[in-house]
PDB file of C-alpha atoms in Angstrom:
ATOM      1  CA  UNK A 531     149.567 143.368  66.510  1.00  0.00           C
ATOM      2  CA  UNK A 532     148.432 141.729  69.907  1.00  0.00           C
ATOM      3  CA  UNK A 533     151.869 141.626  70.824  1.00  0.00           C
ATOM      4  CA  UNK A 534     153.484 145.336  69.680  1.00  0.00           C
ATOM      5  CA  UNK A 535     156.813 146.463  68.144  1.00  0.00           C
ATOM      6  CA  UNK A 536     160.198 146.770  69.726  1.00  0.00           C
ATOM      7  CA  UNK A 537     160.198 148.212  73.645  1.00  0.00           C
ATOM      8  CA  UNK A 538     161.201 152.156  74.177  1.00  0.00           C
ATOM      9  CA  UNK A 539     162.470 150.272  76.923  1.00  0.00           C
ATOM     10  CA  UNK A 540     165.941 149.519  75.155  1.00  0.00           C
ATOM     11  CA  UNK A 541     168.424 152.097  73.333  1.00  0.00           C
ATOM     12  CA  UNK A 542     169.971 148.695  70.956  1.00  0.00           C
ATOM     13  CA  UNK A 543     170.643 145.156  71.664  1.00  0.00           C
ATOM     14  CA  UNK A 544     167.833 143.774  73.962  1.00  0.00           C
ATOM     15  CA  UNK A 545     164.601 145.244  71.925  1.00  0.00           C
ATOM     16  CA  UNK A 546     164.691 141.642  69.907  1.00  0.00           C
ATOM     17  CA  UNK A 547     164.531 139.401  72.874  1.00  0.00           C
ATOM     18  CA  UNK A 548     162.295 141.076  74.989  1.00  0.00           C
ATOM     19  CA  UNK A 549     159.928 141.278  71.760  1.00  0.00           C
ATOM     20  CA  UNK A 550     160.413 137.234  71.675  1.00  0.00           C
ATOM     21  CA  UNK A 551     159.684 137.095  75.517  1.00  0.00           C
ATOM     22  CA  UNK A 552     156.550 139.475  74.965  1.00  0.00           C
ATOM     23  CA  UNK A 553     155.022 136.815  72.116  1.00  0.00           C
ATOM     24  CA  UNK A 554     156.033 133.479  74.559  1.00  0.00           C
ATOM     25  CA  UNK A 555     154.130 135.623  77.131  1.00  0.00           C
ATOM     26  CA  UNK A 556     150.713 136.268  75.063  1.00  0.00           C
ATOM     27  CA  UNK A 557     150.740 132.340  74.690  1.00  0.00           C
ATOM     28  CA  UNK A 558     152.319 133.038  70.861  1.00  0.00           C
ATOM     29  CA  UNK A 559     154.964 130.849  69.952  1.00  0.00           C
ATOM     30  CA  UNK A 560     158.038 132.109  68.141  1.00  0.00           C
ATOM     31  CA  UNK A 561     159.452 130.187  64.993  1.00  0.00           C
ATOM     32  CA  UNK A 562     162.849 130.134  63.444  1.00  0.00           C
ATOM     33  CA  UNK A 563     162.512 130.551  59.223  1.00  0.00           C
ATOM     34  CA  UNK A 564     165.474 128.976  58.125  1.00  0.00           C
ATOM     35  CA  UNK A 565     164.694 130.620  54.669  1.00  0.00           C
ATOM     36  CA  UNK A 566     164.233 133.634  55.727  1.00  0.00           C
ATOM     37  CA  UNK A 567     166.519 136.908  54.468  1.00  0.00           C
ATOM     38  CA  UNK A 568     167.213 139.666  56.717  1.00  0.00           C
ATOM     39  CA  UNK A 569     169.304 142.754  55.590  1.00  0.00           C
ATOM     40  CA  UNK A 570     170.853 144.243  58.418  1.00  0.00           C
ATOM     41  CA  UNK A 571     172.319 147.988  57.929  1.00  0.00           C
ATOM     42  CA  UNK A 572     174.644 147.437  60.374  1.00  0.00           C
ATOM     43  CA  UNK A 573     176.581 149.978  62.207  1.00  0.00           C
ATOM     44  CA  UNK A 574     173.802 152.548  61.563  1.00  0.00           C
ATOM     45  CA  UNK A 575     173.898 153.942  65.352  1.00  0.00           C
ATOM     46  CA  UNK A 576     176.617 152.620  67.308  1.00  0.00           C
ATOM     47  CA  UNK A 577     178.845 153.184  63.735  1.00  0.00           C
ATOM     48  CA  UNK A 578     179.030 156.674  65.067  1.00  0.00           C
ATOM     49  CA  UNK A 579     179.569 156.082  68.660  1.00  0.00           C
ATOM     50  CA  UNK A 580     183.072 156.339  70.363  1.00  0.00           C
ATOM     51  CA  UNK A 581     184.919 153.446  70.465  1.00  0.00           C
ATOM     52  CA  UNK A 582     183.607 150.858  73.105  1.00  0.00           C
ATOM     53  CA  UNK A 583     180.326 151.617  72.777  1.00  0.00           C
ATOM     54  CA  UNK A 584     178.758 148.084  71.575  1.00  0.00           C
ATOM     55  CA  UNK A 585     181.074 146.625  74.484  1.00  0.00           C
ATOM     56  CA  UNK A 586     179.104 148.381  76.804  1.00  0.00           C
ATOM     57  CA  UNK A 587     175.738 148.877  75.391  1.00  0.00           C
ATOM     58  CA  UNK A 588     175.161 145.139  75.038  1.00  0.00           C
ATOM     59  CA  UNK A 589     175.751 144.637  78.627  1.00  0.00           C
ATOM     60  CA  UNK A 590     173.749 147.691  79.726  1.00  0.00           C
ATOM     61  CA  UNK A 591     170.495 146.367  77.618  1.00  0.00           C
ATOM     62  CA  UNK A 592     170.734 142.762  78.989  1.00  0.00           C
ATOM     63  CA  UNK A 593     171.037 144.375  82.591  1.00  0.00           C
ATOM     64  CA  UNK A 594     167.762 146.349  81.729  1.00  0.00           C
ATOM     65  CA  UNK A 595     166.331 143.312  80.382  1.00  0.00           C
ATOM     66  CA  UNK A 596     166.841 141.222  83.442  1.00  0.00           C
ATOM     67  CA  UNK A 597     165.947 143.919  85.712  1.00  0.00           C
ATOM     68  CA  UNK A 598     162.757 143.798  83.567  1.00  0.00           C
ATOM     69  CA  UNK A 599     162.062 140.396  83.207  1.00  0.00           C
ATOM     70  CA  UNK A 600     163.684 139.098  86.041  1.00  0.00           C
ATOM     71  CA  UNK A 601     163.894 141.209  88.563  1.00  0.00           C
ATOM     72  CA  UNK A 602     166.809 143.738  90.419  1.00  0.00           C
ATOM     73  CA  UNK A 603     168.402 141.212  92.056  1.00  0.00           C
ATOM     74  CA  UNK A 604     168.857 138.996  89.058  1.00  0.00           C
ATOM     75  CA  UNK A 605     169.969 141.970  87.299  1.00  0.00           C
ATOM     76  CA  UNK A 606     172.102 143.202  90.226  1.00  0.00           C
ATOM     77  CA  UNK A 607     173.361 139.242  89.952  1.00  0.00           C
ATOM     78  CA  UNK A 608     174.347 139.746  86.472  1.00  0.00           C
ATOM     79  CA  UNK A 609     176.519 143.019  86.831  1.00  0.00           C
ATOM     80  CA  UNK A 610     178.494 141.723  89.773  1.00  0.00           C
ATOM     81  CA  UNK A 611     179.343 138.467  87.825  1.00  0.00           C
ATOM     82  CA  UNK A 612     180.552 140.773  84.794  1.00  0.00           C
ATOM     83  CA  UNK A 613     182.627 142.848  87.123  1.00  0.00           C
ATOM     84  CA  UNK A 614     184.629 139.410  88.635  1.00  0.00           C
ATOM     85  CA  UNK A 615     184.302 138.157  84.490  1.00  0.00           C
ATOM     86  CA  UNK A 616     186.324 141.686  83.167  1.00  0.00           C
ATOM     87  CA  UNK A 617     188.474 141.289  86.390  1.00  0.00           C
ATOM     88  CA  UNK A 618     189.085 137.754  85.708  1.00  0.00           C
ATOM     89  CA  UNK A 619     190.052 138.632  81.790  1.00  0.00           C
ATOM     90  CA  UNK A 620     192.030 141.669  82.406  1.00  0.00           C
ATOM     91  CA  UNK A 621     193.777 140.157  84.790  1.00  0.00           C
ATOM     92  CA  UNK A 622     194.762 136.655  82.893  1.00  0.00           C
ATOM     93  CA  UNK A 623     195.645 139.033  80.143  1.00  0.00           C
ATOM     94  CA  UNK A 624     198.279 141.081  82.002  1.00  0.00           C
ATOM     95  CA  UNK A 625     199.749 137.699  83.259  1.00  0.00           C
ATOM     96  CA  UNK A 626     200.455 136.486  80.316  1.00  0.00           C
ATOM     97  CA  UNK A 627     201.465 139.218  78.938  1.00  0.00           C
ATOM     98  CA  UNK A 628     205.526 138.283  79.681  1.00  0.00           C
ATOM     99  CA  UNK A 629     204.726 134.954  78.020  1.00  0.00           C
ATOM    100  CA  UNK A 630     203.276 136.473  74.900  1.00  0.00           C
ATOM    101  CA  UNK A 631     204.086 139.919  74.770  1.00  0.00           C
ATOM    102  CA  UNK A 632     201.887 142.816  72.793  1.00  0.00           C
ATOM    103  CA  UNK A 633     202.839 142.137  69.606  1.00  0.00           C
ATOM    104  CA  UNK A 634     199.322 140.731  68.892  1.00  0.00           C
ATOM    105  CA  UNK A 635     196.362 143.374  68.475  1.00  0.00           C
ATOM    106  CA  UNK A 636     194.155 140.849  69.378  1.00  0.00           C
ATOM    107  CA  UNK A 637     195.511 141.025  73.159  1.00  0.00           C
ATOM    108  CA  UNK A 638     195.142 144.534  73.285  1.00  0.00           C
ATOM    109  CA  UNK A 639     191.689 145.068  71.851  1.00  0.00           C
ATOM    110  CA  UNK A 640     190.522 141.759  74.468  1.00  0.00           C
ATOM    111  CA  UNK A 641     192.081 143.270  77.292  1.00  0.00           C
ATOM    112  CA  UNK A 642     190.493 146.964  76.648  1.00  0.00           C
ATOM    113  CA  UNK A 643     187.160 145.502  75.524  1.00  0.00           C
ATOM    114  CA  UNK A 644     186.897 143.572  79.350  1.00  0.00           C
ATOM    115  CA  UNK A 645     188.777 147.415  80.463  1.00  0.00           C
ATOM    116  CA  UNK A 646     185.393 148.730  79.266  1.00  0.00           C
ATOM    117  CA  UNK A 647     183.189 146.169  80.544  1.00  0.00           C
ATOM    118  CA  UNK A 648     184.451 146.150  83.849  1.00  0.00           C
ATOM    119  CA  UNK A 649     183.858 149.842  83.804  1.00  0.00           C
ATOM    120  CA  UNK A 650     180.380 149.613  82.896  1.00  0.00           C
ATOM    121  CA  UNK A 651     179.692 146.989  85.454  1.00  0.00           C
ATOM    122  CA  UNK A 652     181.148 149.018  88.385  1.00  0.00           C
ATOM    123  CA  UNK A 653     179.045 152.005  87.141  1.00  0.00           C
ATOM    124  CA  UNK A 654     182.430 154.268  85.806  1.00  0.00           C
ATOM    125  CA  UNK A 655     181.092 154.260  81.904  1.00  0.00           C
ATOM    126  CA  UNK A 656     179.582 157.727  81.738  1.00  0.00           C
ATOM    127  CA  UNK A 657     178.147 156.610  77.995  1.00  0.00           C
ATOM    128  CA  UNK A 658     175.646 154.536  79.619  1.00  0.00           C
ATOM    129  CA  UNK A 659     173.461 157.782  81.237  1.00  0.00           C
ATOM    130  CA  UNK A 660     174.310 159.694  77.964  1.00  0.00           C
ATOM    131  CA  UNK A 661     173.155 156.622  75.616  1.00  0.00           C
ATOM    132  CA  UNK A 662     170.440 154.727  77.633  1.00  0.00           C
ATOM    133  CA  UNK A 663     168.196 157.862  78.150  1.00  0.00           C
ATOM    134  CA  UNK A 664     167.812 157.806  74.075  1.00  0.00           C
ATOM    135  CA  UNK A 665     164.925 155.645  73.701  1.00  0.00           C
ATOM    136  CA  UNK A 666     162.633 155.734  70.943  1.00  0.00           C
ATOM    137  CA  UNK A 667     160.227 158.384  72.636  1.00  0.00           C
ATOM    138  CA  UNK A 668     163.343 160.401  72.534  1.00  0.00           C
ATOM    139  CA  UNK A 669     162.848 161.567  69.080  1.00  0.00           C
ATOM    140  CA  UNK A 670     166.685 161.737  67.839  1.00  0.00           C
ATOM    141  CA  UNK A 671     167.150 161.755  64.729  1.00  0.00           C
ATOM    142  CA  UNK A 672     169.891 159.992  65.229  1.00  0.00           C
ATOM    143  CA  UNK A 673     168.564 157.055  66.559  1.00  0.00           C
ATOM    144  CA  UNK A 674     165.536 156.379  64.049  1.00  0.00           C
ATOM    145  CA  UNK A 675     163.554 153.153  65.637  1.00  0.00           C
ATOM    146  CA  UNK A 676     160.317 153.726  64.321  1.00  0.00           C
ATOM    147  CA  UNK A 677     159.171 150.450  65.036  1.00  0.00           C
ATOM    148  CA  UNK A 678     159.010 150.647  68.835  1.00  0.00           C
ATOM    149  CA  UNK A 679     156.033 149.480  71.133  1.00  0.00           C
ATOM    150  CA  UNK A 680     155.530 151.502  74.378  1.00  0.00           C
ATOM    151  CA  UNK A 681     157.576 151.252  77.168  1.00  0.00           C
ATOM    152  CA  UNK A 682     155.808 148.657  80.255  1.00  0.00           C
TER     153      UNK A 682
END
C-alpha cells in the first residue's frame, strides 16, 4: 500500500519494472517466489492491435521509463542506439539475403520487426501518439488496468 499499483505512466510493458523500482526506492526489497503461479491472459490488448504493435510498444515504454527514471538524455541515449541497432539488423539482413534467400519466414518477420523498430526510434510510428496517450486515467474500455497507481 505504501508503495501503490501499476503507473498511469505506461500504456503496457514498463508498468512492472517501474513498480519494482518504486518498492527498491521506499527502502522495500523485492523477492523472487520461485513457487509462485501467475496466469497471464495474454494478448488481451495488444491481441487486437495491428501487427507490430508489441515491437514498438515495448520500446516506447522502456524509453518512457528511462526518461522517467533516468533522465532525457539517457532516454534520448537509448532511442539513438535502437535506431543504429534496427539499422544494423535490417541491414545484415538484406546482405545476406543472396546467401540465404527468403525462403525462410523467420528472415522476413526479423527484418520487418527491426523495419518497425527503426521506425519507432526515428519517430515515423504514428501508433505510438495513438497508443501511448491511453493510460489508465484514459478510461477505455479497451484497455482495462484497474490496478494502476497515479501518474508521478
Amino acid at each position: 500500500e505504501d508503495v501503490g499499483l501499476f503507473s498511469r505512466r505506461y500504456f503496457m510493458y514498463a508498468e512492472d519494472i517501474d513498480l519494482s523500482h518504486a518498492v527498491r526506492d521506499r527502502g522495500l526489497k523485492n523477492y523472487c517466489i520461485a513457487s509462485a503461479v501467475v496466469i497471464h491472459h495474454g494478448g488481451q490488448s495488444s491481441g487486437k492491435a495491428p501487427s507490430g504493435f508489441s515491437t514498438v510498444m515495448v520500446r516506447e515504454s522502456l524509453h518512457k521509463y528511462f526518461a522517467a527514471r533516468r533522465g532525457r538524455g539517457y532516454a534520448a541515449a537509448y532511442k539513438i542506439a535502437m535506431v543504429f541497432t534496427a539499422l544494423g539488423r535490417v541491414t545484415l539482413l538484406i546482405g545476406l539475403w543472396p546467401v540465404f534467400g527468403w525462403r525462410r519466414t523467420s528472415w522476413q518477420h526479423a527484418l520487418q520487426k527491426w523495419a518497425q523498430i527503426g521506425r519507432w526510434a526515428l519517430g515515423l510510428d504514428p501508433r505510438v501518439r495513438e497508443y501511448s496517450s491511453r493510460t489508465c486515467q484514459s478510461g477505455d474500455s479497451a484497455v482495462s488496468l484497474p490496478i494502476c497507481r497515479s501518474a508521478e
